[in-house]
XYZ file of C-alpha atoms in Angstrom:
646
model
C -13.557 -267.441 -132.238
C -14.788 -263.948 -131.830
C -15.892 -264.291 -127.992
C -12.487 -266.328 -127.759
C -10.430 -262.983 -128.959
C -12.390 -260.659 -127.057
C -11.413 -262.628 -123.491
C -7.378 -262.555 -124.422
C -7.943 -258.338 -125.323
C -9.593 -258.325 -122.308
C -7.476 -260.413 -120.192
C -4.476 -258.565 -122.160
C -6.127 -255.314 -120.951
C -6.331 -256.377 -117.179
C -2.808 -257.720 -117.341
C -0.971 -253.965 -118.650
C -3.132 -252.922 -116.130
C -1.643 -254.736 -113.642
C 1.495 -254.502 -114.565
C 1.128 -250.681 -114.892
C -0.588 -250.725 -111.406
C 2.345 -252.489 -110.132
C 5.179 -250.578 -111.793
C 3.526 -247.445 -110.236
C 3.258 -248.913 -106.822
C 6.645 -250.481 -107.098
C 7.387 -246.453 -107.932
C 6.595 -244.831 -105.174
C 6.810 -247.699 -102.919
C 10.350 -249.630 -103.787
C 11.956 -246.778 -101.412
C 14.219 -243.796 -101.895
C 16.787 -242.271 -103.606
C 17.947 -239.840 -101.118
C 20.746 -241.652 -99.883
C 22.445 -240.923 -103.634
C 21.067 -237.545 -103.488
C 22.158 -236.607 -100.525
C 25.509 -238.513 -101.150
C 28.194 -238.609 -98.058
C 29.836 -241.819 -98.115
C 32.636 -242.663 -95.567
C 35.878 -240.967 -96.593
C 39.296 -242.320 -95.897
C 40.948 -240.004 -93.138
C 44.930 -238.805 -93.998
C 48.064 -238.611 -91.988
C 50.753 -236.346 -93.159
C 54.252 -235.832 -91.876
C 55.842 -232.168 -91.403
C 56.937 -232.633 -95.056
C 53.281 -233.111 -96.634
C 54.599 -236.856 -97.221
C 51.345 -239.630 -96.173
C 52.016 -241.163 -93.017
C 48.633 -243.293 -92.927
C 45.083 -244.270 -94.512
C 42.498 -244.217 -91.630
C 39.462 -245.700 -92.435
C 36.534 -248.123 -90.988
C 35.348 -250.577 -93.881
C 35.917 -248.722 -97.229
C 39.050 -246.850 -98.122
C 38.088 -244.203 -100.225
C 39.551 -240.704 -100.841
C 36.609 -239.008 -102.645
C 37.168 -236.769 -105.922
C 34.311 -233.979 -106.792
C 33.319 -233.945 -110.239
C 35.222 -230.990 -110.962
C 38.868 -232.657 -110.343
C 37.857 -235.476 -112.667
C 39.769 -235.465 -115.915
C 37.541 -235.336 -119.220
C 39.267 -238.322 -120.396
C 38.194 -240.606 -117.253
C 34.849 -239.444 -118.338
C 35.391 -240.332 -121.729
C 36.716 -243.731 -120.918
C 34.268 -244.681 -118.782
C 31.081 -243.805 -120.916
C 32.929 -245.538 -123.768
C 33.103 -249.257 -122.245
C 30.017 -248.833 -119.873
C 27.625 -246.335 -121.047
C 27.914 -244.799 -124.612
C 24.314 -243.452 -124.708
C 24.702 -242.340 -120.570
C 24.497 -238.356 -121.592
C 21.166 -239.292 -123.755
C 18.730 -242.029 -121.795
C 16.842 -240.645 -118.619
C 18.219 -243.395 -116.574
C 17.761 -246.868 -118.445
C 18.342 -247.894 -122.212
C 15.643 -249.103 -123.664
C 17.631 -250.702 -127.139
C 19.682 -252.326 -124.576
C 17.491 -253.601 -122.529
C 15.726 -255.449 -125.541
C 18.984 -256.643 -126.848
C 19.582 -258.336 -123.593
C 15.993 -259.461 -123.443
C 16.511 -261.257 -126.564
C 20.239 -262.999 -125.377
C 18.040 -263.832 -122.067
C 15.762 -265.723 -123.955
C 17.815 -267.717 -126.579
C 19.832 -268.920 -123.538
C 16.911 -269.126 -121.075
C 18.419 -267.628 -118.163
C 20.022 -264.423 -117.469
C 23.032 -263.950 -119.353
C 23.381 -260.354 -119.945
C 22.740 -256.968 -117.956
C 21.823 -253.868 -119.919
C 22.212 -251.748 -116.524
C 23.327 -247.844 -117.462
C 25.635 -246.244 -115.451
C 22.933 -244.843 -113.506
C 21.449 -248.365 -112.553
C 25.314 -249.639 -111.588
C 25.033 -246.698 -109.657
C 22.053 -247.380 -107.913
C 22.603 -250.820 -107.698
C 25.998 -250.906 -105.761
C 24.693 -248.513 -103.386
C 20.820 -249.299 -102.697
C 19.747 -252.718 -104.184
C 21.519 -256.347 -103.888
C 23.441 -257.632 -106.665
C 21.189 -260.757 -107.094
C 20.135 -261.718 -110.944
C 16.245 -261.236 -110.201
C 13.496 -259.763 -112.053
C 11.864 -257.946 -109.287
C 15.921 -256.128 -108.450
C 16.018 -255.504 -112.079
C 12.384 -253.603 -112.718
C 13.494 -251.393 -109.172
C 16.588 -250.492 -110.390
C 15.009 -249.075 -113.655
C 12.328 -247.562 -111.591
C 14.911 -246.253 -109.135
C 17.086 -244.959 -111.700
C 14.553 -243.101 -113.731
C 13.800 -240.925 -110.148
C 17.682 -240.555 -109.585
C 17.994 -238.678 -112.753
C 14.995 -236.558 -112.369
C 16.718 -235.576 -108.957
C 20.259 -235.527 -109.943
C 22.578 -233.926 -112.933
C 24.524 -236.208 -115.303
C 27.485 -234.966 -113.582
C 26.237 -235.543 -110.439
C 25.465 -238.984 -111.111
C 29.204 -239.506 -112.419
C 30.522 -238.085 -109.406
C 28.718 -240.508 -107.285
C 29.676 -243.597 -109.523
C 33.038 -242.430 -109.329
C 33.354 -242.648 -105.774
C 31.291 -245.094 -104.965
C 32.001 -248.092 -106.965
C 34.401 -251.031 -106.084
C 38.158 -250.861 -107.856
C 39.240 -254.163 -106.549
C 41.970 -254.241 -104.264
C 40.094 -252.528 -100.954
C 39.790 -249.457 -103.338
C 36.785 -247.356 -103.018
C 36.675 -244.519 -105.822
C 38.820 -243.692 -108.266
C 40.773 -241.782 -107.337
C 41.314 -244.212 -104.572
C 42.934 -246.552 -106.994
C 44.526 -244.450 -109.359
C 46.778 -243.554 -106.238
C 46.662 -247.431 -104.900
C 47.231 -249.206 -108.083
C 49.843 -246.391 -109.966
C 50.998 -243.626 -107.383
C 49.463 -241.004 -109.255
C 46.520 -238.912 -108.988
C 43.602 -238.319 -111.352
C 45.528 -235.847 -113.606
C 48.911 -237.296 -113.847
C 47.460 -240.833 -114.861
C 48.100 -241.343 -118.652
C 45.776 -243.393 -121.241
C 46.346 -246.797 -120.749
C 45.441 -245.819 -116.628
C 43.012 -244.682 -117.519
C 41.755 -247.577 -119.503
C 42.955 -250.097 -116.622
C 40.666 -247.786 -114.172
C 37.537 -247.700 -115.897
C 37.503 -251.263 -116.760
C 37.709 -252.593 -113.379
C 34.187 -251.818 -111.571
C 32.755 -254.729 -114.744
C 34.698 -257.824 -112.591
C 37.471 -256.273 -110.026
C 38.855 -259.307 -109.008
C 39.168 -260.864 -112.373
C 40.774 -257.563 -113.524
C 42.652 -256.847 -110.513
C 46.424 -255.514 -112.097
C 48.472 -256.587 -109.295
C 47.238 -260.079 -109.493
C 45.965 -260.824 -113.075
C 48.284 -257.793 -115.362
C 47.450 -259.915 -118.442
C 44.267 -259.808 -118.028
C 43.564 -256.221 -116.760
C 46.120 -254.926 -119.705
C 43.368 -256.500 -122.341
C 40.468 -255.150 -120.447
C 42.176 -251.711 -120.907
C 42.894 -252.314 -124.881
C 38.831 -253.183 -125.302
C 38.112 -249.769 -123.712
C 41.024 -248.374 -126.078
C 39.500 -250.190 -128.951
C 35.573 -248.597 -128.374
C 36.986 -244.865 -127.475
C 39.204 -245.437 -131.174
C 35.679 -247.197 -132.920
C 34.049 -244.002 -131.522
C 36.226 -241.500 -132.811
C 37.389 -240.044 -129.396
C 40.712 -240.921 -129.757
C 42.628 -241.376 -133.264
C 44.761 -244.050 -134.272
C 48.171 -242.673 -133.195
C 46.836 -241.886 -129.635
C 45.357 -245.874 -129.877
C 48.815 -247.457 -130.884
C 50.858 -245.179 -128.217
C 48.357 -246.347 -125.264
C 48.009 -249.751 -126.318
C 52.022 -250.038 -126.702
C 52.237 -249.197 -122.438
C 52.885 -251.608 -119.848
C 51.896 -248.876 -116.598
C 53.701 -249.918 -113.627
C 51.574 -251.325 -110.875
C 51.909 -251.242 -107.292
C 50.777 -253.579 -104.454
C 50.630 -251.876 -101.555
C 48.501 -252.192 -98.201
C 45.588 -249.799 -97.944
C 46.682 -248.271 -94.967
C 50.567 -247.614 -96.258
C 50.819 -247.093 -92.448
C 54.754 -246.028 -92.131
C 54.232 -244.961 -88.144
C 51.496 -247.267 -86.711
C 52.057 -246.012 -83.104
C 51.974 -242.080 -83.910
C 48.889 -242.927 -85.879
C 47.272 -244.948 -82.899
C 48.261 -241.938 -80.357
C 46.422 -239.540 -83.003
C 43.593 -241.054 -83.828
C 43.261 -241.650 -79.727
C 43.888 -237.837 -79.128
C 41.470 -237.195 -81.581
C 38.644 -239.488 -81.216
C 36.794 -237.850 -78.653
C 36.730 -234.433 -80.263
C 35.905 -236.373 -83.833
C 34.058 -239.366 -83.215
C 33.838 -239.731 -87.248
C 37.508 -239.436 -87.703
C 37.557 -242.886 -88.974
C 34.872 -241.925 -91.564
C 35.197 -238.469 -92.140
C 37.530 -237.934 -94.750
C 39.996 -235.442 -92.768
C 43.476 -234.231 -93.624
C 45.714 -234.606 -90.592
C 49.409 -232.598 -90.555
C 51.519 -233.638 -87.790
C 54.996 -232.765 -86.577
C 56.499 -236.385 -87.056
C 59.040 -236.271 -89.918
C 58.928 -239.821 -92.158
C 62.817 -239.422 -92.447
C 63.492 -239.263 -88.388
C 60.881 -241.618 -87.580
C 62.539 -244.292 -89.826
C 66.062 -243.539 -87.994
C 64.409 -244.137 -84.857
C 63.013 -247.069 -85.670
C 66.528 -248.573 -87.084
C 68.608 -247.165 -83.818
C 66.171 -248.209 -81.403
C 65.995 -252.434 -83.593
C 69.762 -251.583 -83.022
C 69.482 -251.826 -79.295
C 67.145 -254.529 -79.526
C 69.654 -256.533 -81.134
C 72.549 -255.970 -79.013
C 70.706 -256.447 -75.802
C 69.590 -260.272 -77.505
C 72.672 -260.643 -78.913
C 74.539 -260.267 -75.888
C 71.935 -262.603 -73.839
C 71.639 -265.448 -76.528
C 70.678 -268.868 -74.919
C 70.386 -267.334 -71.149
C 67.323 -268.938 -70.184
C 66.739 -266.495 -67.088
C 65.762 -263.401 -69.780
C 62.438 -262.711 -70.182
C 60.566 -263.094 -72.960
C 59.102 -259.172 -72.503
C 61.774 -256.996 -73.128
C 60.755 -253.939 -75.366
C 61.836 -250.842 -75.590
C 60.618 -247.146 -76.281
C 61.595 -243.980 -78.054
C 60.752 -240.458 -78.742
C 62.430 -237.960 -80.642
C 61.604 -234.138 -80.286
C 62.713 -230.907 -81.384
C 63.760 -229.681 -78.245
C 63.039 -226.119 -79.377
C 60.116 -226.417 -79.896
C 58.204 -229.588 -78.412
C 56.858 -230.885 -81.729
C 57.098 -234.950 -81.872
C 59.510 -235.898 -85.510
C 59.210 -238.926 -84.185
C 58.072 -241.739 -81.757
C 57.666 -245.620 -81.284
C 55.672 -247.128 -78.834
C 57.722 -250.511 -79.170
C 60.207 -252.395 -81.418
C 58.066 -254.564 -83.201
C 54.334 -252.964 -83.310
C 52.960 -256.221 -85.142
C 53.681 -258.256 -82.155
C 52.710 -255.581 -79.937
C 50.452 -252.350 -80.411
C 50.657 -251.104 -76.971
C 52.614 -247.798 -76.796
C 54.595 -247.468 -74.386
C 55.810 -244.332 -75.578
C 52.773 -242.758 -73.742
C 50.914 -244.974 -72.055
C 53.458 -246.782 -69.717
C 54.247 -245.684 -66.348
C 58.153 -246.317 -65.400
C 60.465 -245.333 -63.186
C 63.100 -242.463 -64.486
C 65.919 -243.158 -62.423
C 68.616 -241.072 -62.583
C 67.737 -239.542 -65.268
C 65.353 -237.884 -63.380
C 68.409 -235.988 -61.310
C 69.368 -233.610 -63.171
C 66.142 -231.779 -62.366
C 67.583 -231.873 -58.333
C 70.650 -230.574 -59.473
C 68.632 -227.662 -61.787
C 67.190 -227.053 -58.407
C 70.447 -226.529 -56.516
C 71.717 -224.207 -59.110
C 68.989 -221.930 -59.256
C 69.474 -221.551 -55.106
C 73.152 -220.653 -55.663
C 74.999 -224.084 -55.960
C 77.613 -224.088 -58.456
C 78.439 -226.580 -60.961
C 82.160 -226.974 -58.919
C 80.192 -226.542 -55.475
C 81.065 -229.342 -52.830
C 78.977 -232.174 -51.507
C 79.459 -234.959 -49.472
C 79.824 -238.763 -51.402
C 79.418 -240.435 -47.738
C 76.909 -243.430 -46.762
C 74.398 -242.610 -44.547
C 71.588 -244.531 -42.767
C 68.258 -243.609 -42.541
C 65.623 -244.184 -40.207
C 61.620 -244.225 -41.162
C 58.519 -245.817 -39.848
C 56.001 -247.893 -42.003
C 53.098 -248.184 -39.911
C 54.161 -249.486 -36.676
C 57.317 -250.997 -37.522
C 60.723 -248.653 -37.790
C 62.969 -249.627 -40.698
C 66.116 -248.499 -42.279
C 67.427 -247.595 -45.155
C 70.839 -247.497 -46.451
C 70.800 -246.403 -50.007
C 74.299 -247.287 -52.089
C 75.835 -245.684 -54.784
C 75.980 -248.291 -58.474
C 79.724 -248.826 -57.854
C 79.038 -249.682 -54.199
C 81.629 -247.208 -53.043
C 81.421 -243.124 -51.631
C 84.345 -240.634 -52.934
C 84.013 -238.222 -49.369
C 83.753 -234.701 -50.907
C 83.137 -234.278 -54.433
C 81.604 -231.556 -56.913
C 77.836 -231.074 -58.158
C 79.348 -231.488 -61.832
C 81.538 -235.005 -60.555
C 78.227 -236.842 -58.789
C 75.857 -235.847 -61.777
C 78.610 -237.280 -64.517
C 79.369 -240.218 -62.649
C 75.396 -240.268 -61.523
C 76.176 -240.969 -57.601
C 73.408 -241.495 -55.518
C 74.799 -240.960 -52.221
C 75.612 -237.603 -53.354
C 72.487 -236.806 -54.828
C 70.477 -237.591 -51.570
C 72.672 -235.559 -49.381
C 71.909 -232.525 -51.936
C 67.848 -233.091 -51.273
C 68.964 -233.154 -47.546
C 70.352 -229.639 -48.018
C 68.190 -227.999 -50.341
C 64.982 -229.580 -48.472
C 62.393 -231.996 -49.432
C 59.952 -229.161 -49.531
C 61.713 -226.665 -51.278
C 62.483 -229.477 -53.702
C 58.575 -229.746 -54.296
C 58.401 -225.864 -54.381
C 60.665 -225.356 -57.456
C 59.445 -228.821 -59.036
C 56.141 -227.403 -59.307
C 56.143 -225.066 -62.451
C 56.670 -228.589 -64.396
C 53.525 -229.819 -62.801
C 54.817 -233.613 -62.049
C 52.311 -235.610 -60.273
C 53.131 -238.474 -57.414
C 56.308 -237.148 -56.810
C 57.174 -238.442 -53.695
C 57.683 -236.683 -50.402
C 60.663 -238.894 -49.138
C 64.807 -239.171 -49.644
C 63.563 -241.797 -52.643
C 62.684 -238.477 -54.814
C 66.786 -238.326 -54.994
C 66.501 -241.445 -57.247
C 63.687 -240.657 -59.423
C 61.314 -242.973 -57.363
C 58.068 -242.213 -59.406
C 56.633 -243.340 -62.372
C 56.944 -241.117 -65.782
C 56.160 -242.384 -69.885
C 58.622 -241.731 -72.130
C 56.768 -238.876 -73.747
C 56.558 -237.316 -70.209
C 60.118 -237.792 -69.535
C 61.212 -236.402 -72.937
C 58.544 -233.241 -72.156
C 60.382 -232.399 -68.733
C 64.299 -232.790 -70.848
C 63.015 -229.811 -73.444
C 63.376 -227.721 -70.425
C 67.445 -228.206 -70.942
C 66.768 -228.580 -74.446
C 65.811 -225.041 -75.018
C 67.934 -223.258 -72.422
C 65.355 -222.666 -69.775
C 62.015 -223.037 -71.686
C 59.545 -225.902 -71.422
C 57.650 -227.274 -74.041
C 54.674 -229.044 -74.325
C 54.835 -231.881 -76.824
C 52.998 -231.111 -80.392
C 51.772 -234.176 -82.473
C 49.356 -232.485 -84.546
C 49.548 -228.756 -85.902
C 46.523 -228.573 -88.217
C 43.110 -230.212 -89.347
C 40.974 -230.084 -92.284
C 37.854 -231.360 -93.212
C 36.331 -233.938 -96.269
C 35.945 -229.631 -97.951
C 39.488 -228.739 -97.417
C 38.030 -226.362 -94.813
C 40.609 -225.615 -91.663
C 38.565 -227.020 -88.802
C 41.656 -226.717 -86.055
C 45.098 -225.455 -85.266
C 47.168 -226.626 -82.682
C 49.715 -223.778 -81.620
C 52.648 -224.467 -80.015
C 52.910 -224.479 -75.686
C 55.111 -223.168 -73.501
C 56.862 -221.467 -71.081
C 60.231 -220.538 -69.640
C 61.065 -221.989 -66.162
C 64.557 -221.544 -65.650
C 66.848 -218.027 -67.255
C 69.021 -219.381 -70.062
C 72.605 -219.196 -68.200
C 71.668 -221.147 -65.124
C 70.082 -223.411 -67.789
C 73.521 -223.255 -70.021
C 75.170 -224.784 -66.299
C 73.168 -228.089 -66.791
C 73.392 -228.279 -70.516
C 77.599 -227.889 -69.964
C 77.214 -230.499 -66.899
C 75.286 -232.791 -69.168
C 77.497 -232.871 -71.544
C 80.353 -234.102 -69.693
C 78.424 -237.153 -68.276
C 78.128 -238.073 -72.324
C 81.892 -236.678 -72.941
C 83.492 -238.532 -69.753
C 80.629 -240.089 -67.767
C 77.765 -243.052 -67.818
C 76.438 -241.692 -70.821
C 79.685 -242.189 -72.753
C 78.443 -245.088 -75.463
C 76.461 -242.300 -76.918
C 79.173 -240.165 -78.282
C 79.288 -239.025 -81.515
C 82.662 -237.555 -83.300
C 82.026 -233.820 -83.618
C 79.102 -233.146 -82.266
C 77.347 -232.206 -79.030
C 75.423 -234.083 -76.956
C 74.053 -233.738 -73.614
C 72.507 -236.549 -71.761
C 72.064 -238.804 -68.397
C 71.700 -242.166 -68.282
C 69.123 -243.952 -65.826
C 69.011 -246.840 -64.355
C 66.406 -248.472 -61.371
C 66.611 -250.905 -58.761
C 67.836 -254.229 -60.327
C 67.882 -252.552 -63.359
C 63.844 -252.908 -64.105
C 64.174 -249.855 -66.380
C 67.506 -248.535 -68.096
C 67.016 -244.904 -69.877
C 68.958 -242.436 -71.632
C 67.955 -239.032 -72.277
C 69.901 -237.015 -74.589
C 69.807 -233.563 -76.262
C 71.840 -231.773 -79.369
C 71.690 -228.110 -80.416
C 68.582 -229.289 -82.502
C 67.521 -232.285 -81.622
C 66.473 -234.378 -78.582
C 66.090 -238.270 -77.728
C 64.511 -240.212 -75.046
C 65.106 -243.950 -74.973
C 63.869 -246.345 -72.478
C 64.430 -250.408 -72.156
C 63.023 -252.758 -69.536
C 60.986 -255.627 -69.726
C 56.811 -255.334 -69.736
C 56.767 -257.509 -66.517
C 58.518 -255.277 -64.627
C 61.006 -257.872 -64.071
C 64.599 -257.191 -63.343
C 67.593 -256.949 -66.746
C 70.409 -259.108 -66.201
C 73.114 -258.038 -64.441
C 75.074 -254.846 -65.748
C 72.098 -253.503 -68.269
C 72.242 -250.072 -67.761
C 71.018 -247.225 -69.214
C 74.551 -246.207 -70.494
C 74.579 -249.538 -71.516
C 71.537 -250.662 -72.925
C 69.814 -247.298 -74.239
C 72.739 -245.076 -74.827
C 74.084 -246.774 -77.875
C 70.571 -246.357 -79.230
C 71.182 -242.833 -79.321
C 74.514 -242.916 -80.953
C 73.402 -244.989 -83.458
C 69.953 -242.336 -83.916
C 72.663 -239.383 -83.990
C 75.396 -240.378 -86.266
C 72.381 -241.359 -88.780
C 71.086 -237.567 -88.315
C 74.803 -236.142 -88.566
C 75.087 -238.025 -91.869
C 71.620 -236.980 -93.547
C 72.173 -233.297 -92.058
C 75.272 -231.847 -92.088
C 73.669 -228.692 -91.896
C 73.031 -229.401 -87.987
C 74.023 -227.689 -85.580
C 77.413 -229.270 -83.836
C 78.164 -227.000 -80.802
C 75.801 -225.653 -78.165
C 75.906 -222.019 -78.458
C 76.889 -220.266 -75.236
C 74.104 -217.616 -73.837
C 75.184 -213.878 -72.447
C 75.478 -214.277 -68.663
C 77.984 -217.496 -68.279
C 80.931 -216.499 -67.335
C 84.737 -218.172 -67.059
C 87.232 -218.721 -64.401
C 90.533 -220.645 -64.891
C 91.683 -222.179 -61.420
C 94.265 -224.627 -61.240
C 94.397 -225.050 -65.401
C 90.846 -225.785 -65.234
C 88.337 -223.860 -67.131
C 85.483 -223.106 -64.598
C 81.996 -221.586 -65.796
C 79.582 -219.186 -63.221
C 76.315 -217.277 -63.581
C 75.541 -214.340 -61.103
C 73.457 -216.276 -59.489
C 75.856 -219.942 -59.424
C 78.957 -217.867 -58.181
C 81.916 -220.014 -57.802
C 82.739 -221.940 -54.520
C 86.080 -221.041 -52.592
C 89.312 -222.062 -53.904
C 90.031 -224.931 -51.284
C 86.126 -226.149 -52.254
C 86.730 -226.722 -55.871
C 87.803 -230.673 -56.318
C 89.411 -232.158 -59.472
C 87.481 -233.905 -62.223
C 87.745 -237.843 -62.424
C 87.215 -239.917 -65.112
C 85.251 -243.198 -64.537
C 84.989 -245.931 -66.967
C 82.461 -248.436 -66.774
């Protein structure tokens, strides 16, 4: 009996042994900590409008805006040691009582029934080890855990747990879902939040508010109940949070309110931050919540009509989409822009990444031209057909461009052909000023392709919508062009300013031979195409487009404050039935966009203001206006003004 009792000391011996020799190997050999001590996890990414308001989460797997330790409110702290952890400021990483406690439930149901994991193992188990039930996980999570605390602070280690675990719901962090779950953040959440919060990481989806309330709402009373059995809250506090019924919201991760100024930022930026999906970066732009949300109804508006007006013709294609972009024209920043009607059945932004034809809307530019080299806005020009003569390689063709109405009106005024957009007129100006001194003064806008033919008359090249809305802050501002601003500042996941984008720009034309254009522009929205875009009181300046066949119908329009580019045409590049055009199709877009803005700001601006330098003539009861450099034409030059309705 003796010799038997010796072997089992012995052979008890060699086993501690062993198991000692393989706790210390499974030590220093189960791998590292340093990913937790060296915590950077990826960070949600945030979109703000002018107005500080959240445009959009941006984020690769895991949405999580990460809290420091600091910003975390006592009772969060409280709550969460209570139900999790009440001995988490006293072990060194694992809990010995409760590990034998759940030793002892293990065995009477022989199989793993209960954990006995610390905060510090949850911790090192969501974000090093697998979440399997075995032995082996369980002794290097201990092991594990006892190194993270020699490395790490308690606080440390609750800031990591904080932002690391899963809330349910796509919510990384807590603070992630105290903002998903209740629209508040850490500080303003009250008790029963609280409670909710903390509860969660145990079984998320089980506990999930907007999906099982019942059962998340008793989760939260059993964390009320411990922090009460505790003493760290007293009965009155207990009763008033277990009384509350918090309001819980279900809302997409991303709350993305302006999907295509988010793509075109996150594009623009991508290059210069490759992690900006990752990196946990506060993004201000210039896009305005409130203006993008107008657009988005006025520009569905136009949508509608064009469909409504087309319903059951079999000939319309399927592609028709349209564009908008919305600027202040003083100062090129972006309130607002849509790359389509419907961005769930198409991302692609045409805003900026199309390539169509502006039409006549790309005339007034021509007419800028003949202005600045003495043309005045009452100046004569010839409203004749003419045919033209050209070779294309050996062949010699002709061309015999027509005017919309398919009619000439002999002599007529700068101001008449630019209201009533006539082409005829147009190209007979480009024969006078000179293709090449048309290219000369176009340059300072630096437009590429623009072509070195008669076809440049009828804005025969291809511009996007953001392009064609950079060119109209020229007339916008009186003389000054702006570059387009989506994005004015950058900070890091530290709050530190990493980039400011300043404003671009530069003047191109002197503010009264600018005025001209902006009073000429005006009329073709008071009298002329663009005359389904008026608004009751206010000014607007604008010019219509339309293309061959009407492939792509614009209008381009401008208040004292604001401007608005609007394009329709199908993605095909096939024609619009017959009579869509851009005073037609896009024009009401704008009035619809304006009257909204008149409504919400009556503060506006309603009048353009008149600059020193324009001067007035009456001839013939007519109020004429003249620069020093646009002097008026002779009296026998000066036609009347027509009105044309169509």
């Amino acid at each position: 009996m003796k010799f038997l009792f010796r072997w089992i000391v012995r052979l008890g011996i060699v086993a501690s042994l062993a198991l000692a020799g393989y706790l210390v190997y499974l030590y220093f050999e189960i791998g590292h900590e340093g990913p937790l001590v060296a915590y950077d996890p990826p960070k949600t990414t945030q979109i703000f409008d002018r107005n500080g308001r959240l445009v959009a989460n941006v984020f690769e797997k895991e949405h999580r805006l990460y809290v420091p330790y600091e910003e975390i409110p006592g009772r969060v702290i409280e709550a969460l040691v209570a139900i999790e952890d009440t001995l988490f400021f006293e072990h060194h990483g694992v809990n010995p009582e409760a590990i034998f406690r759940a030793i002892v439930k293990d065995i009477k149901a022989r199989k793993l029934v209960e954990g006995a994991s610390t905060l510090t193992q949850q911790l090192v188990k969501t974000t090093l080890l697998s979440r399997e039930k075995k032995i082996q996980r369980k002794i290097k999570e201990a092991l594990l855990s006892i190194r993270l605390e020699r490395e790490l602070s308690k606080p440390q280690i609750l800031e990591r747990y904080l932002n690391a675990v899963f809330f349910g719901h796509g919510y990384y962090g807590i603070r992630t879902a105290a903002l998903g779950y209740f629209h508040k953040d850490l500080d303003e959440l009250t008790l029963k939040e609280i409670a909710v919060l903390v509860g969660l990481p145990k079984a998320p989806s089980a506990y999930d508010p907007t999906r099982r309330y019942a059962n998340a709402m008793a989760r939260a009373n059993r964390v009320l109940e411990r922090m009460r059995t505790l003493g760290w809250i007293d009965e009155a506090t207990y009763m008033s949070a277990i009384k509350e019924a918090p309001k819980v919201y279900d809302d997409t991760l991303t709350q993305n309110k302006a999907p295509y100024v988010v793509d075109a930022i996150v594009n623009k930026l991508a290059k210069e931050y490759p992690d900006i999906r990752r990196g946990g970066y506060r993004i201000h732009s210039t896009v305005d919540l409130e203006y993008q949300q107008m657009a988005r109804r006025a520009l569905k508006f136009g949508y509608d009509a064009y469909w409504k007006r087309h319903r059951g013709d079999d000939n319309v294609s399927e592609s028709f989409n349209g564009a908008m972009v919305v600027l202040d024209g003083r100062s090129g920043d972006v309130l607002a822009m849509l790359g389509g009607v419907d961005y769930a059945k198409s991302a692609f932004n045409r805003a900026i990444s199309s390539r169509r034809q502006p039409g006549s809307a790309f005339k007034p530019f021509i007419y800028e031209t003949a202005l600045n080299l003495g043309y005045n806005p009452a100046s004569p020009i010839p409203d004749i057909a003419r045919t033209y003569r050209f070779e294309e390689g050996d062949t010699e063709k002709l061309w015999q461009p027509k005017n919309y109405e398919k009619n000439y009106k002999g002599i007529i005024t700068l101001r008449e052909a630019l209201v009533h957009s006539r082409n005829l007129a147009t190209i007979n100006l480009v024969n006078e000023i000179g293709i090449m001194t048309l290219h000369k003064k176009l340059a300072p806008f630096g437009i590429e392709n623009l072509p070195y033919n008669l076809s440049i008359a009828l804005g025969n090249l291809a511009l996007s919508p953001m392009q064609v809305a950079r060119l109209y802050t020229v007339f916008a501002d009186m003389g000054t062009l702006h570059e387009p601003r989506l994005v004015t500042e950058i900070y890091d996941g530290s709050g530190k300013l990493v980039a400011r984008f300043v404003p671009e720009s530069k003047e191109i034309y002197p503010k009264p031979q600018a005025y001209l254009m902006v009073d000429m522009l005006r009329d073709v929205v008071r009298r002329g195409t663009g005359r389904n875009a008026r608004v009751r009181g206010m000014d607007i300046a604008g010019k219509t487009g339309t293309t061959n066949n009407s492939v792509d119908t614009w209008f381009c329009s401008f208040t004292p404050d604001v401007e608005a580019i609007v394009w329709f045409g199908n993605d095909d590049n096939s024609p619009l039935p017959k009579r869509e055009t851009g005073g037609r199709t896009a024009a009401p877009v704008a009035r619809v966009f304006y009257t909204e803005l008149v409504r919400k700001h009556p503060e506006y601006k309603r009048k353009f203001e008149e600059p020193e330098g324009v001067y007035h003539a009456k001839r013939d009861g007519r109020d004429l206006i003249y620069t020093d450099i646009s002097v008026l034409p002779n009296d026998d030059a000066v036609q009347p003004e027509e009105d044309i309705l169509f």
